[in-house]
JSON list of C-alpha atoms in Angstrom, two decimals:
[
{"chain": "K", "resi": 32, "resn": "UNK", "atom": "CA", "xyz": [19.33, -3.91, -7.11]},
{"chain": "K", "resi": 33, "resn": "UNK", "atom": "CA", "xyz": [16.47, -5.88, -5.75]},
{"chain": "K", "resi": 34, "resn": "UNK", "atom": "CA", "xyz": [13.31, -4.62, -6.25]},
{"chain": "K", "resi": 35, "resn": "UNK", "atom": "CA", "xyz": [9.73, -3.35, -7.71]},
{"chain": "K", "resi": 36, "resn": "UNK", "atom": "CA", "xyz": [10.30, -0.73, -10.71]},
{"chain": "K", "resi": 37, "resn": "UNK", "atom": "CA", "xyz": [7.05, 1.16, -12.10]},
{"chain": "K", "resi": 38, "resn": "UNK", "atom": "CA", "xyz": [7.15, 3.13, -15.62]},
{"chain": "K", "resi": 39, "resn": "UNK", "atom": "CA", "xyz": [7.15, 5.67, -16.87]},
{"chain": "K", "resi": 40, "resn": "UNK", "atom": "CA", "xyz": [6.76, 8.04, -13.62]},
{"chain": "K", "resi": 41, "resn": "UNK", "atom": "CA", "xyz": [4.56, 10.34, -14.80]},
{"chain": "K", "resi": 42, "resn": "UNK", "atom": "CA", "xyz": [2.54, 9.37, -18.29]},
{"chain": "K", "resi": 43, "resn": "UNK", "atom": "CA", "xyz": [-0.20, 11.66, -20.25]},
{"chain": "K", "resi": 44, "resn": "UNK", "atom": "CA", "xyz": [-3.24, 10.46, -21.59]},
{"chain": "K", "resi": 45, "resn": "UNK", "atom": "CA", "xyz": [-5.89, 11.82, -23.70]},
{"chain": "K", "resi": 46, "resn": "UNK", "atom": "CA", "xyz": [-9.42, 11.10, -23.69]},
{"chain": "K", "resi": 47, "resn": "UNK", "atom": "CA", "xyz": [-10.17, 8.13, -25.07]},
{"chain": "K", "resi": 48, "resn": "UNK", "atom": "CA", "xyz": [-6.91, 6.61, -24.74]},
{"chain": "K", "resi": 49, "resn": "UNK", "atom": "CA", "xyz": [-5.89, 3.30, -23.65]},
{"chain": "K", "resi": 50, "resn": "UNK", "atom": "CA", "xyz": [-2.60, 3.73, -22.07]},
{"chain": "K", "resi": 51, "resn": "UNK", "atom": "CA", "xyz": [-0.58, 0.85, -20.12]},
{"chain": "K", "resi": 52, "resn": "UNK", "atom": "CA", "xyz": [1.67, 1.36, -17.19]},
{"chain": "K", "resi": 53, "resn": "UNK", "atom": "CA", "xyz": [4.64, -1.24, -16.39]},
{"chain": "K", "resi": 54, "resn": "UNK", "atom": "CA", "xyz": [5.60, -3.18, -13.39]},
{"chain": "K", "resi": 55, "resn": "UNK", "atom": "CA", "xyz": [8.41, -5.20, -13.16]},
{"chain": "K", "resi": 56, "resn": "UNK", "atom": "CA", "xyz": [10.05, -6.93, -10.05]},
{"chain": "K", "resi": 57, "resn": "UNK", "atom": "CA", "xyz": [13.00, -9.26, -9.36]},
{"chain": "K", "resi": 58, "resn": "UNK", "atom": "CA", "xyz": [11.84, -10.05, -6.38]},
{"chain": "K", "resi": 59, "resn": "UNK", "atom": "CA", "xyz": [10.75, -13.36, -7.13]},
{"chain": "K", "resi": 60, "resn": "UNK", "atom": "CA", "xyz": [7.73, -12.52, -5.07]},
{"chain": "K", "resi": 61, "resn": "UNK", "atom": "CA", "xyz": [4.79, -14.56, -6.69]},
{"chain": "K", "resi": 62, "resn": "UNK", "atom": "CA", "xyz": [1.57, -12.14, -6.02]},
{"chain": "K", "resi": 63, "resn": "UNK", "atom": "CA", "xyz": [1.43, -8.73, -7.29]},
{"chain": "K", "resi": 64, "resn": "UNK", "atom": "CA", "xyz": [-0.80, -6.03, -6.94]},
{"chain": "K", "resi": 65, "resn": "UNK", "atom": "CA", "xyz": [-2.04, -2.47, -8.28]},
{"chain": "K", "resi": 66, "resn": "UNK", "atom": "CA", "xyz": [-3.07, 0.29, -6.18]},
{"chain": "K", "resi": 67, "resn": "UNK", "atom": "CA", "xyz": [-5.08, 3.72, -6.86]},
{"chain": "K", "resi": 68, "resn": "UNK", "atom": "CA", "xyz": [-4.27, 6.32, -4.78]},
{"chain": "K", "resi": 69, "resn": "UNK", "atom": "CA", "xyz": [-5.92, 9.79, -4.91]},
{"chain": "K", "resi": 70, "resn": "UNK", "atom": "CA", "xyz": [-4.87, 12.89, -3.92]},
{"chain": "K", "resi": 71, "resn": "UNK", "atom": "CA", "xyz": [-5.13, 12.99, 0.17]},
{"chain": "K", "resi": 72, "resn": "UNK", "atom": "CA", "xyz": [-6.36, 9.42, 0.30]},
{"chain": "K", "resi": 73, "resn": "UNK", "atom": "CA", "xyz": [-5.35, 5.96, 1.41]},
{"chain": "K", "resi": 74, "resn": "UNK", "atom": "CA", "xyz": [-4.81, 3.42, -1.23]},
{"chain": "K", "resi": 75, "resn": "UNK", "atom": "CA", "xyz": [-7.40, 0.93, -3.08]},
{"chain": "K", "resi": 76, "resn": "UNK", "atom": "CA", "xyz": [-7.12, -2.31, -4.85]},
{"chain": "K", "resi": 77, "resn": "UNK", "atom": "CA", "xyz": [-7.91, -2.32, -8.52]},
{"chain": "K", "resi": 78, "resn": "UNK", "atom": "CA", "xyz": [-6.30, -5.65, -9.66]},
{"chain": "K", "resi": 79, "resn": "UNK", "atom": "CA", "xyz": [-4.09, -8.43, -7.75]},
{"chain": "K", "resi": 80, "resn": "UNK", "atom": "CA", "xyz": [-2.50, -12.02, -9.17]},
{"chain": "K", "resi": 81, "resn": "UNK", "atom": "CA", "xyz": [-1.69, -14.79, -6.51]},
{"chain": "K", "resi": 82, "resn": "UNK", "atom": "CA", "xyz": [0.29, -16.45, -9.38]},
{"chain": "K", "resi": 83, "resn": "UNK", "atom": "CA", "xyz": [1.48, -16.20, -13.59]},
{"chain": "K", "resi": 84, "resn": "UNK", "atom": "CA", "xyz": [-1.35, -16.42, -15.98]},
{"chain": "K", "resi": 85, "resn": "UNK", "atom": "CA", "xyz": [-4.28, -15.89, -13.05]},
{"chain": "K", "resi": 86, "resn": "UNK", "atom": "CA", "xyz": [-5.83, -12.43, -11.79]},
{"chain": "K", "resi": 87, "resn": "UNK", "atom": "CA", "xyz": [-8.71, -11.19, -9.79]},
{"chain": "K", "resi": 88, "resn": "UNK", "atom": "CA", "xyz": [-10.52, -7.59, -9.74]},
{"chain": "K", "resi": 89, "resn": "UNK", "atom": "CA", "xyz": [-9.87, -5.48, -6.72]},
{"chain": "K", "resi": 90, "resn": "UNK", "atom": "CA", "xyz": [-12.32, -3.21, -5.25]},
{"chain": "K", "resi": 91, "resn": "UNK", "atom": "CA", "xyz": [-12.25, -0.78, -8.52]},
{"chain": "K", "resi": 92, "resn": "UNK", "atom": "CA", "xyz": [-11.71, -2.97, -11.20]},
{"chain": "K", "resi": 93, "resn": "UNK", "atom": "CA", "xyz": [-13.81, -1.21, -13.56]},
{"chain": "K", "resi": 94, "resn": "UNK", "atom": "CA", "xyz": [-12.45, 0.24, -16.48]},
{"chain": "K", "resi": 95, "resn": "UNK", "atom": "CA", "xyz": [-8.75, -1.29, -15.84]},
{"chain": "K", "resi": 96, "resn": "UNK", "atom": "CA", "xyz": [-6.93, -4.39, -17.07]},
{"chain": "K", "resi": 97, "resn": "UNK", "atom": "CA", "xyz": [-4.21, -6.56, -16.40]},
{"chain": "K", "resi": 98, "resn": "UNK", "atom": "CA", "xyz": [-2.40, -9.48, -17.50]},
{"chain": "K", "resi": 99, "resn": "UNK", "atom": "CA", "xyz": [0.33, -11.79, -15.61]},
{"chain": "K", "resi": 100, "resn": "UNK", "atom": "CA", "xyz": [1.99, -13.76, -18.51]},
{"chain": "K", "resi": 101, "resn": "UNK", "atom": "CA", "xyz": [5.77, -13.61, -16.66]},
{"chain": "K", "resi": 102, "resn": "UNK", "atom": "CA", "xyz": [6.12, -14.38, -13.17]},
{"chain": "K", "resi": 103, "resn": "UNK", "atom": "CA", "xyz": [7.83, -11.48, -13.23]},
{"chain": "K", "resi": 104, "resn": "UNK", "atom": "CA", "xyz": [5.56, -8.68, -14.65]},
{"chain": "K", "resi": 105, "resn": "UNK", "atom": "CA", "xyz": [2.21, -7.19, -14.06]},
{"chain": "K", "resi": 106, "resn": "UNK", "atom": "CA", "xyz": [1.26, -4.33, -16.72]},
{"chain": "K", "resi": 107, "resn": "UNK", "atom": "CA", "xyz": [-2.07, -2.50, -15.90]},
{"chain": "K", "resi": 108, "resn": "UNK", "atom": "CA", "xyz": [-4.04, -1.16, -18.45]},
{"chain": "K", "resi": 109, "resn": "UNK", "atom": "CA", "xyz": [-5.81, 2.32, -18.37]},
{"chain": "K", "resi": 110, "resn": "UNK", "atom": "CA", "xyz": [-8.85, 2.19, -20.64]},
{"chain": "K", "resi": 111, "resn": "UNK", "atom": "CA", "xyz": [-11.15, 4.66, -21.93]},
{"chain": "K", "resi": 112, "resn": "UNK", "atom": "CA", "xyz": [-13.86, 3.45, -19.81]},
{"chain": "K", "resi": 113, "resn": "UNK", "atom": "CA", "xyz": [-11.84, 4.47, -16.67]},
{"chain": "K", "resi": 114, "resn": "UNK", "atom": "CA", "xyz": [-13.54, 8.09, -16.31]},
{"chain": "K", "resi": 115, "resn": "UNK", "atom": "CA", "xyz": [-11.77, 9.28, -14.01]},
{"chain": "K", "resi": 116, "resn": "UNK", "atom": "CA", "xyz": [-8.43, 8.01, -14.35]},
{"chain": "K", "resi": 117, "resn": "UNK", "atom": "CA", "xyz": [-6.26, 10.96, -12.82]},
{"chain": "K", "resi": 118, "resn": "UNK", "atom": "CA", "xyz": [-4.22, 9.78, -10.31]},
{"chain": "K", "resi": 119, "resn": "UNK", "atom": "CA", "xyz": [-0.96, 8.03, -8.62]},
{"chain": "K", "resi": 120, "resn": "UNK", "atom": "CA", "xyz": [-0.67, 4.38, -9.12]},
{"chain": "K", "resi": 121, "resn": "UNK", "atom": "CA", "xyz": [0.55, 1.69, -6.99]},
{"chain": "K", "resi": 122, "resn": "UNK", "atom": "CA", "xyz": [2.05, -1.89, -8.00]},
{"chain": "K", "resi": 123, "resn": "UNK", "atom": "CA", "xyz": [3.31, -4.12, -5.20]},
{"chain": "K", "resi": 124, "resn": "UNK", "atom": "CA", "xyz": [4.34, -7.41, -4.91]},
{"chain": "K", "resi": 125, "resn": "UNK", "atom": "CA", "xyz": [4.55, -10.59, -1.85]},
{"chain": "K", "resi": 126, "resn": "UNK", "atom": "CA", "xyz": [6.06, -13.25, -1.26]},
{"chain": "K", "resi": 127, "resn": "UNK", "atom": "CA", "xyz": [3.59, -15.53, -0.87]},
{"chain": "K", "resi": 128, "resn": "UNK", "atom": "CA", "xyz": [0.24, -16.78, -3.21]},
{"chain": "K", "resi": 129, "resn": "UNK", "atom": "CA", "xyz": [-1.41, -18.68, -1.35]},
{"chain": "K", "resi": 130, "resn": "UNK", "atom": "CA", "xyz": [-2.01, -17.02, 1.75]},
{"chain": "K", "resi": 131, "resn": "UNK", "atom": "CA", "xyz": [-1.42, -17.52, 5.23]},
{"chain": "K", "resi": 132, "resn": "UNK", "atom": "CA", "xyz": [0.90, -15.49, 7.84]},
{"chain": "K", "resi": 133, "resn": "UNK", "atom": "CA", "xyz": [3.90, -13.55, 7.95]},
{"chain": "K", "resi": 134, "resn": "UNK", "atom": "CA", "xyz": [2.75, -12.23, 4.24]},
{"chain": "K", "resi": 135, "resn": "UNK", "atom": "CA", "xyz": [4.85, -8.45, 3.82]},
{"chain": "K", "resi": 136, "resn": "UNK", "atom": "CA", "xyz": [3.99, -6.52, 0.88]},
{"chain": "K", "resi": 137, "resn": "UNK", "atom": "CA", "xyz": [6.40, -4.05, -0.89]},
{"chain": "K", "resi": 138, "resn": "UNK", "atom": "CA", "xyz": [5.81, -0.99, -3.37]},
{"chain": "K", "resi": 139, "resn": "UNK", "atom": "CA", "xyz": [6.96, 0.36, -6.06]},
{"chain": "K", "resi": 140, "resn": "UNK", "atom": "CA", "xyz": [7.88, 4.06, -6.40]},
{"chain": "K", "resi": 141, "resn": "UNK", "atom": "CA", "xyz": [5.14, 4.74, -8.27]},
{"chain": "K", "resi": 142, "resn": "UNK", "atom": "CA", "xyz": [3.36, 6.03, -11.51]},
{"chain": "K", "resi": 143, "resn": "UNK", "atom": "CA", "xyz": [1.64, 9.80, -11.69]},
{"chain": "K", "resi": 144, "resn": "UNK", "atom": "CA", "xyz": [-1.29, 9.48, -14.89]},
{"chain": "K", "resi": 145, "resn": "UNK", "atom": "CA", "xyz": [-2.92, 12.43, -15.65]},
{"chain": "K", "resi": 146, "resn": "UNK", "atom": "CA", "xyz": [-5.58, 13.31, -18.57]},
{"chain": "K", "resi": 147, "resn": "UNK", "atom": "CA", "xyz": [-5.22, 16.25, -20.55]},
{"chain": "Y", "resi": 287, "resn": "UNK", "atom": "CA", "xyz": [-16.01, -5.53, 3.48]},
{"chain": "Y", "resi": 288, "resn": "UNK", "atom": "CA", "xyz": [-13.40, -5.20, 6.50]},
{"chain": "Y", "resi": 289, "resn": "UNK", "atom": "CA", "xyz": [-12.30, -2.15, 7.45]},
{"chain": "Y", "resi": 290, "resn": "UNK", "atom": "CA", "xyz": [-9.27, -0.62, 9.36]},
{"chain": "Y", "resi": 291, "resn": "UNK", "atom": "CA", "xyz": [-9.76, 2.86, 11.23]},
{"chain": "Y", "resi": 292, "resn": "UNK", "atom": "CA", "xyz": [-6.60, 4.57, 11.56]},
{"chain": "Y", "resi": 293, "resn": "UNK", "atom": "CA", "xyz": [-6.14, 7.53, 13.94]},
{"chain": "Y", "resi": 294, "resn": "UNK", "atom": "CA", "xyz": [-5.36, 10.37, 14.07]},
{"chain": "Y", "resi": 295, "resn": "UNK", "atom": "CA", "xyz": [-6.17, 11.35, 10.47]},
{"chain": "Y", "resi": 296, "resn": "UNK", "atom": "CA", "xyz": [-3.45, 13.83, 10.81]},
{"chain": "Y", "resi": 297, "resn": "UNK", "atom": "CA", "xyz": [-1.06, 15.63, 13.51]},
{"chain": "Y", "resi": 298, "resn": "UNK", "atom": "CA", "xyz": [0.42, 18.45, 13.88]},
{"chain": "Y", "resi": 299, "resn": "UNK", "atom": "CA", "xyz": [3.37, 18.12, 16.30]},
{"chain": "Y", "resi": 300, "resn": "UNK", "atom": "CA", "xyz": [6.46, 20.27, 16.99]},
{"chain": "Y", "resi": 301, "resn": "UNK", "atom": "CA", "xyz": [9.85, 19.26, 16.11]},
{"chain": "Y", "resi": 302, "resn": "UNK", "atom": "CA", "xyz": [11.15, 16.57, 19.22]},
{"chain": "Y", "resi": 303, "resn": "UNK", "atom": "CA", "xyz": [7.54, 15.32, 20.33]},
{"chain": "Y", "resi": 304, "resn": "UNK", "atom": "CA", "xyz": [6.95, 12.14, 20.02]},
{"chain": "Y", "resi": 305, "resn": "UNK", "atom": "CA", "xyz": [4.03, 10.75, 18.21]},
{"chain": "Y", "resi": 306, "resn": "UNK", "atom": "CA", "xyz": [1.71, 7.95, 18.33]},
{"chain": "Y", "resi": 307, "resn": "UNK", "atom": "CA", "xyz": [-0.87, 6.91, 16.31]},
{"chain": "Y", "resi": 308, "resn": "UNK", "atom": "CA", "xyz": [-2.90, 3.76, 16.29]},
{"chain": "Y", "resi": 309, "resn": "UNK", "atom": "CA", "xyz": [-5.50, 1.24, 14.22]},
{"chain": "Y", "resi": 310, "resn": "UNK", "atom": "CA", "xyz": [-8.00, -0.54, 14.92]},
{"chain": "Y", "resi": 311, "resn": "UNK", "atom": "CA", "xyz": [-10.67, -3.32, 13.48]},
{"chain": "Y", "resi": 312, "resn": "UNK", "atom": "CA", "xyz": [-13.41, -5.45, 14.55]},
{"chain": "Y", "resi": 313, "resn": "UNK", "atom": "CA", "xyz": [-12.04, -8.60, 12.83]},
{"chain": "Y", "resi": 314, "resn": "UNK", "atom": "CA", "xyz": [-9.14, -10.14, 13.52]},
{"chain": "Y", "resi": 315, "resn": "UNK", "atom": "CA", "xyz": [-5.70, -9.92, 11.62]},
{"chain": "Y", "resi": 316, "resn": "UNK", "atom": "CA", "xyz": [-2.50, -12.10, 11.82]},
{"chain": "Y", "resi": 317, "resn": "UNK", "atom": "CA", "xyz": [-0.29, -9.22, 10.22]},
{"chain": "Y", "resi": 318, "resn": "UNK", "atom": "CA", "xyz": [0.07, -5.85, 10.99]},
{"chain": "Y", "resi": 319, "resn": "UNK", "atom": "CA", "xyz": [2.19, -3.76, 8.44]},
{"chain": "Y", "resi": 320, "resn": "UNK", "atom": "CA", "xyz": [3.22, -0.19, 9.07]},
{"chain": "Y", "resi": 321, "resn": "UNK", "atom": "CA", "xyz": [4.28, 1.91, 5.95]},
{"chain": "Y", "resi": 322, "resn": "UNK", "atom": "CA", "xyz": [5.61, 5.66, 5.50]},
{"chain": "Y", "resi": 323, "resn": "UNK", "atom": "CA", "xyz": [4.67, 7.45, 2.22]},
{"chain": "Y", "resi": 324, "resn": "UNK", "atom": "CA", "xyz": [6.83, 10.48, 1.01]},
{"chain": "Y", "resi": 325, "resn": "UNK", "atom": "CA", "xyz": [4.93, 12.68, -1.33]},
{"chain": "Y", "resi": 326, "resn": "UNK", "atom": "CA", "xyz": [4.90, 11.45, -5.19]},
{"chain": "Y", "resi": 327, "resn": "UNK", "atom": "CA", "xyz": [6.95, 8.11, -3.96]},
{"chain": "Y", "resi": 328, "resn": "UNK", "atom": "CA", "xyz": [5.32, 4.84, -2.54]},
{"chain": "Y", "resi": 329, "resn": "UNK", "atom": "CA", "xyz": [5.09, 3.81, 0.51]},
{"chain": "Y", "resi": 330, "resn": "UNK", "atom": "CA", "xyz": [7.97, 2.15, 2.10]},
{"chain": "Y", "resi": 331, "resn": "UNK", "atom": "CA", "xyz": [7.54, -0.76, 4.73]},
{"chain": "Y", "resi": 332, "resn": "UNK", "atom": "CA", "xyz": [8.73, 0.45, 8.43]},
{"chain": "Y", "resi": 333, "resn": "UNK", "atom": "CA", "xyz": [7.70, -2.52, 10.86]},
{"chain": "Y", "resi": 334, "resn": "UNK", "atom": "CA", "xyz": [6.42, -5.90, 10.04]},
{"chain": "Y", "resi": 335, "resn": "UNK", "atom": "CA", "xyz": [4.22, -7.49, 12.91]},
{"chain": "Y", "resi": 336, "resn": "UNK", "atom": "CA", "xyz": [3.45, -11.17, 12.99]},
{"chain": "Y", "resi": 337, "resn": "UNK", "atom": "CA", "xyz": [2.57, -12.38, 16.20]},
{"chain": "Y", "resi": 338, "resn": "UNK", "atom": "CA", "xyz": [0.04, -11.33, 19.26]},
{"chain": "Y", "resi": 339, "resn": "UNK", "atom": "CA", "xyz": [1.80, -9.33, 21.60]},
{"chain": "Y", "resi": 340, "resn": "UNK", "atom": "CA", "xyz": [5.41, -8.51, 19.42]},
{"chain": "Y", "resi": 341, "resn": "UNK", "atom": "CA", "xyz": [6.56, -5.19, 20.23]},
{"chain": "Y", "resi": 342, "resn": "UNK", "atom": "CA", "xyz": [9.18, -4.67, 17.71]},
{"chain": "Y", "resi": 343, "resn": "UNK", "atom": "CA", "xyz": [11.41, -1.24, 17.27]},
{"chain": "Y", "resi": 344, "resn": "UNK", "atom": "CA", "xyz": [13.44, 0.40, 14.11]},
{"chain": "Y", "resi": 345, "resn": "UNK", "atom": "CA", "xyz": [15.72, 3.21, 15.23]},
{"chain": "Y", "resi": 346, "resn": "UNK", "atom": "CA", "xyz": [13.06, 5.73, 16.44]},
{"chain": "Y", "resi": 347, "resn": "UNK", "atom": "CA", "xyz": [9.89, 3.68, 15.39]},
{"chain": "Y", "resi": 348, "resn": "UNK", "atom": "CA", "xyz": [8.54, 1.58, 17.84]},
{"chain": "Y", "resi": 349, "resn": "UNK", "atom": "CA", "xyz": [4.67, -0.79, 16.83]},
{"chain": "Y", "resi": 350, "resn": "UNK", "atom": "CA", "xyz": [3.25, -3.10, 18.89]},
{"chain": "Y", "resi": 351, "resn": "UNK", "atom": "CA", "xyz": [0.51, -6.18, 17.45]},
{"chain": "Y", "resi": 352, "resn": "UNK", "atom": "CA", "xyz": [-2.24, -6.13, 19.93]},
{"chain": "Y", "resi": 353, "resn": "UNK", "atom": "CA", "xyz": [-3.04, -8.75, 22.52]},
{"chain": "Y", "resi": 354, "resn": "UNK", "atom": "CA", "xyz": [-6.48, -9.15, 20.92]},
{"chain": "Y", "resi": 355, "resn": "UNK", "atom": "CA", "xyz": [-4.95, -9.28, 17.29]},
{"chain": "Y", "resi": 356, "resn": "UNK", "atom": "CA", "xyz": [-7.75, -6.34, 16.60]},
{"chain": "Y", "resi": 357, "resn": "UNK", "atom": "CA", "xyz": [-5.11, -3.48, 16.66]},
{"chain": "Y", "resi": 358, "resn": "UNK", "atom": "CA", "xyz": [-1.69, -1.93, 16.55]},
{"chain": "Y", "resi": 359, "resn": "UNK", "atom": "CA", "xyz": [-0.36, 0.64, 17.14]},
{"chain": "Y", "resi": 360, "resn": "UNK", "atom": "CA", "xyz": [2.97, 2.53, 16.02]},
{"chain": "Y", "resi": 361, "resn": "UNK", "atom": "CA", "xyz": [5.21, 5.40, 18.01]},
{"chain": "Y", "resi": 362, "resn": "UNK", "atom": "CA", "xyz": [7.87, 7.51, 16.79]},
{"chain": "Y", "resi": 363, "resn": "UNK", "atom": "CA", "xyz": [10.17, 8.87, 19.40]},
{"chain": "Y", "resi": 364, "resn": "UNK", "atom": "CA", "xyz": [11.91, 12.94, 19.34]},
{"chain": "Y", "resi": 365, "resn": "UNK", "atom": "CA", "xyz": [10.49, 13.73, 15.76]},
{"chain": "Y", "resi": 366, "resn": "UNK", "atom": "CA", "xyz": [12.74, 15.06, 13.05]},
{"chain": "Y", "resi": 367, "resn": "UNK", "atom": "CA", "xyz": [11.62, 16.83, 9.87]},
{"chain": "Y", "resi": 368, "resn": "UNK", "atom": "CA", "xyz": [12.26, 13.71, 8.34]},
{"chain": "Y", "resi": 369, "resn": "UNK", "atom": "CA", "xyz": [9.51, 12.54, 9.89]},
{"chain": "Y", "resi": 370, "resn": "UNK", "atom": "CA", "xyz": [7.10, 14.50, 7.82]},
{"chain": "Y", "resi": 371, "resn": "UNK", "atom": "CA", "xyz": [4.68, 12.06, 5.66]},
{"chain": "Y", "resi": 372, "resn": "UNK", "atom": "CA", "xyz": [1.97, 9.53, 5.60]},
{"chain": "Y", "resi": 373, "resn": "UNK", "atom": "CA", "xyz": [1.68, 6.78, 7.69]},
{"chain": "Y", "resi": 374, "resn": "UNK", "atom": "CA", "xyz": [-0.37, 4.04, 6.63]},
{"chain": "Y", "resi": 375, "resn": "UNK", "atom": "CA", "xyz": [-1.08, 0.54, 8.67]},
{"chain": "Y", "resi": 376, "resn": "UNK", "atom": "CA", "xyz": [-2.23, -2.69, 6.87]},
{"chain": "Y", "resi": 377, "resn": "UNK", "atom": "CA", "xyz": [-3.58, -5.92, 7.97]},
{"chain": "Y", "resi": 378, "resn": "UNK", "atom": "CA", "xyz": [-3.59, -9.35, 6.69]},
{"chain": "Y", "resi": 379, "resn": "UNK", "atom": "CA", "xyz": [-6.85, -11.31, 7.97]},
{"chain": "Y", "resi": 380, "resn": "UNK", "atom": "CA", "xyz": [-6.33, -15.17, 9.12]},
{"chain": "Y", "resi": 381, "resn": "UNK", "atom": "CA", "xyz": [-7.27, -17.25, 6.29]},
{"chain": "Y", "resi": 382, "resn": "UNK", "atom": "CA", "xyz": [-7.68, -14.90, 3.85]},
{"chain": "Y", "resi": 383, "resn": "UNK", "atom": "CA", "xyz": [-6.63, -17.35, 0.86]},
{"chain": "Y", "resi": 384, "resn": "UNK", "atom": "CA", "xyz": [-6.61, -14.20, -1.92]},
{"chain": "Y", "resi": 385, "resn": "UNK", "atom": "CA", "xyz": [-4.02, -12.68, 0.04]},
{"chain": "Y", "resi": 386, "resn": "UNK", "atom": "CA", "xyz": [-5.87, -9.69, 0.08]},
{"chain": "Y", "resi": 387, "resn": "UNK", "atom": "CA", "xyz": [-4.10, -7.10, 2.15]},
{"chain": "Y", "resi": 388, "resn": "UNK", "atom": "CA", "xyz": [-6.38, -4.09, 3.89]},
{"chain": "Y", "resi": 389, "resn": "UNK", "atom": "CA", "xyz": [-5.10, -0.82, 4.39]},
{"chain": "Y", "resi": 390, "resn": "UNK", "atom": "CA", "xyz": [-5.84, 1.85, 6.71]},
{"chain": "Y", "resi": 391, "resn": "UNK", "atom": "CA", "xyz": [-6.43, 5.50, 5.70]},
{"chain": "Y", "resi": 392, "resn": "UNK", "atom": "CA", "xyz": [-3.29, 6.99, 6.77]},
{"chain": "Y", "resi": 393, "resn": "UNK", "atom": "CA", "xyz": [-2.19, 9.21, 9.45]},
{"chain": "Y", "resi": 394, "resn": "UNK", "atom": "CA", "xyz": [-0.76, 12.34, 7.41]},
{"chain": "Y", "resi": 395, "resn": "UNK", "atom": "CA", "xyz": [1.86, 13.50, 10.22]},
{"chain": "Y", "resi": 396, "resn": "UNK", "atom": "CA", "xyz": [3.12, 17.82, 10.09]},
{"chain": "Y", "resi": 397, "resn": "UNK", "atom": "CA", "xyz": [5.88, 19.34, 12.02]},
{"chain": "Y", "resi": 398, "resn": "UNK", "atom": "CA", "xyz": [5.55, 22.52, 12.28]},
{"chain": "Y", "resi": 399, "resn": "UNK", "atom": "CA", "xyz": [8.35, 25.16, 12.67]}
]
């Protein structure tokens, strides 16, 4: 099947913990995206890449990285400077990198991270 | 930065209404995106707008991309329980090179018994 798959689903972290969470799409779609979405709210942009090996910070970049060495894949990395890292995460993917119209965007299912 | 105000925030509607809900910016877009979000799952595309003016329709689901390419507005006809969720719209702006997609707030829709 075609499509964006996020893992694990739900993941556990301790303080102080770096933990990473996966994105994978076949999609062949060449930008990709994570989201942070809180409880109740809408969604925010923490890291996007309009193409392999090239990324730019979102809107909440801080304490959160990301690397795009496969066309393919777009990990995002929780770190233990992300204080507040409690919530349901977002990766999506488009067709196009470069801009212009007709641009859709498509999720993935999702990843729950919670600190204990 | 730009913004996109979504209305209602939420609705509470009984079972065979229909619904309508609507956003709106002061810039410009040349894509209008409507999504529905089940809880704990991500939000799936409904209706894809890329011209001034389209009125397009899925099943029940009707959006429109506004004449001034400021707004748009979606419609779902005789709700179902099915219906139940968050709808979100999202914008592309004209020459936005990083492909940078906004999103509006969501309109968190109830049907009630």
């Amino acid at each position: 099947d075609g499509g964006i798959t996020q893992s694990p689903k739900y993941l556990f972290r301790k303080e102080g913990q770096n933990v990473t969470l996966s994105c994978e799409q076949n999609l062949n779609h060449d930008a990709m995206y994570w989201y942070r979405q809180d409880p109740g709210q809408g969604l925010r942009l923490i890291y996007y890449s309009q193409i392999v090996n090239d990324f730019q910070k979102g809107d909440i970049a801080e304490g959160y990285s990301v690397s795009r060495e496969k066309k393919e894949s777009f990990p995002l990395t929780v770190t233990s400077a992300q204080k507040n890292p409690t919530a349901f995460y977002l990766c999506a993917s488009s067709i196009s990198g470069q801009g212009g119209s007709g641009n859709t965007i498509y999720f993935g299912e999702g990843s729950w991270l919670t600190v204990v | 930065g730009q913004q996109l105000n979504q209305s209602p925030q939420s609705m509470f509607i009984q079972e065979g209404e229909d619904v309508s809900m609507n956003c709106t910016s002061s810039s410009i877009f040349n894509t209008w995106l409507w999504y529905k979000q089940d809880p704990g799952e991500g939000p799936v595309l409904l209706i894809a707008l890329y011209k001034a003016g389209e009125l397009t329709s899925n099943g029940r689901l009707t959006a429109q991309f506004g004449i001034t390419r400021k707004d748009s507005f979606l419609n779902i006809s005789a709700s179902i329980p099915s219906d139940v969720g968050i709808y979100f719209c999202a914008g592309q702006l004209p020459g936005n090179r990083d492909d940078k997609i906004i999103f509006g707030k969501g309109t968190r829709l109830h049907i009630l018994p």
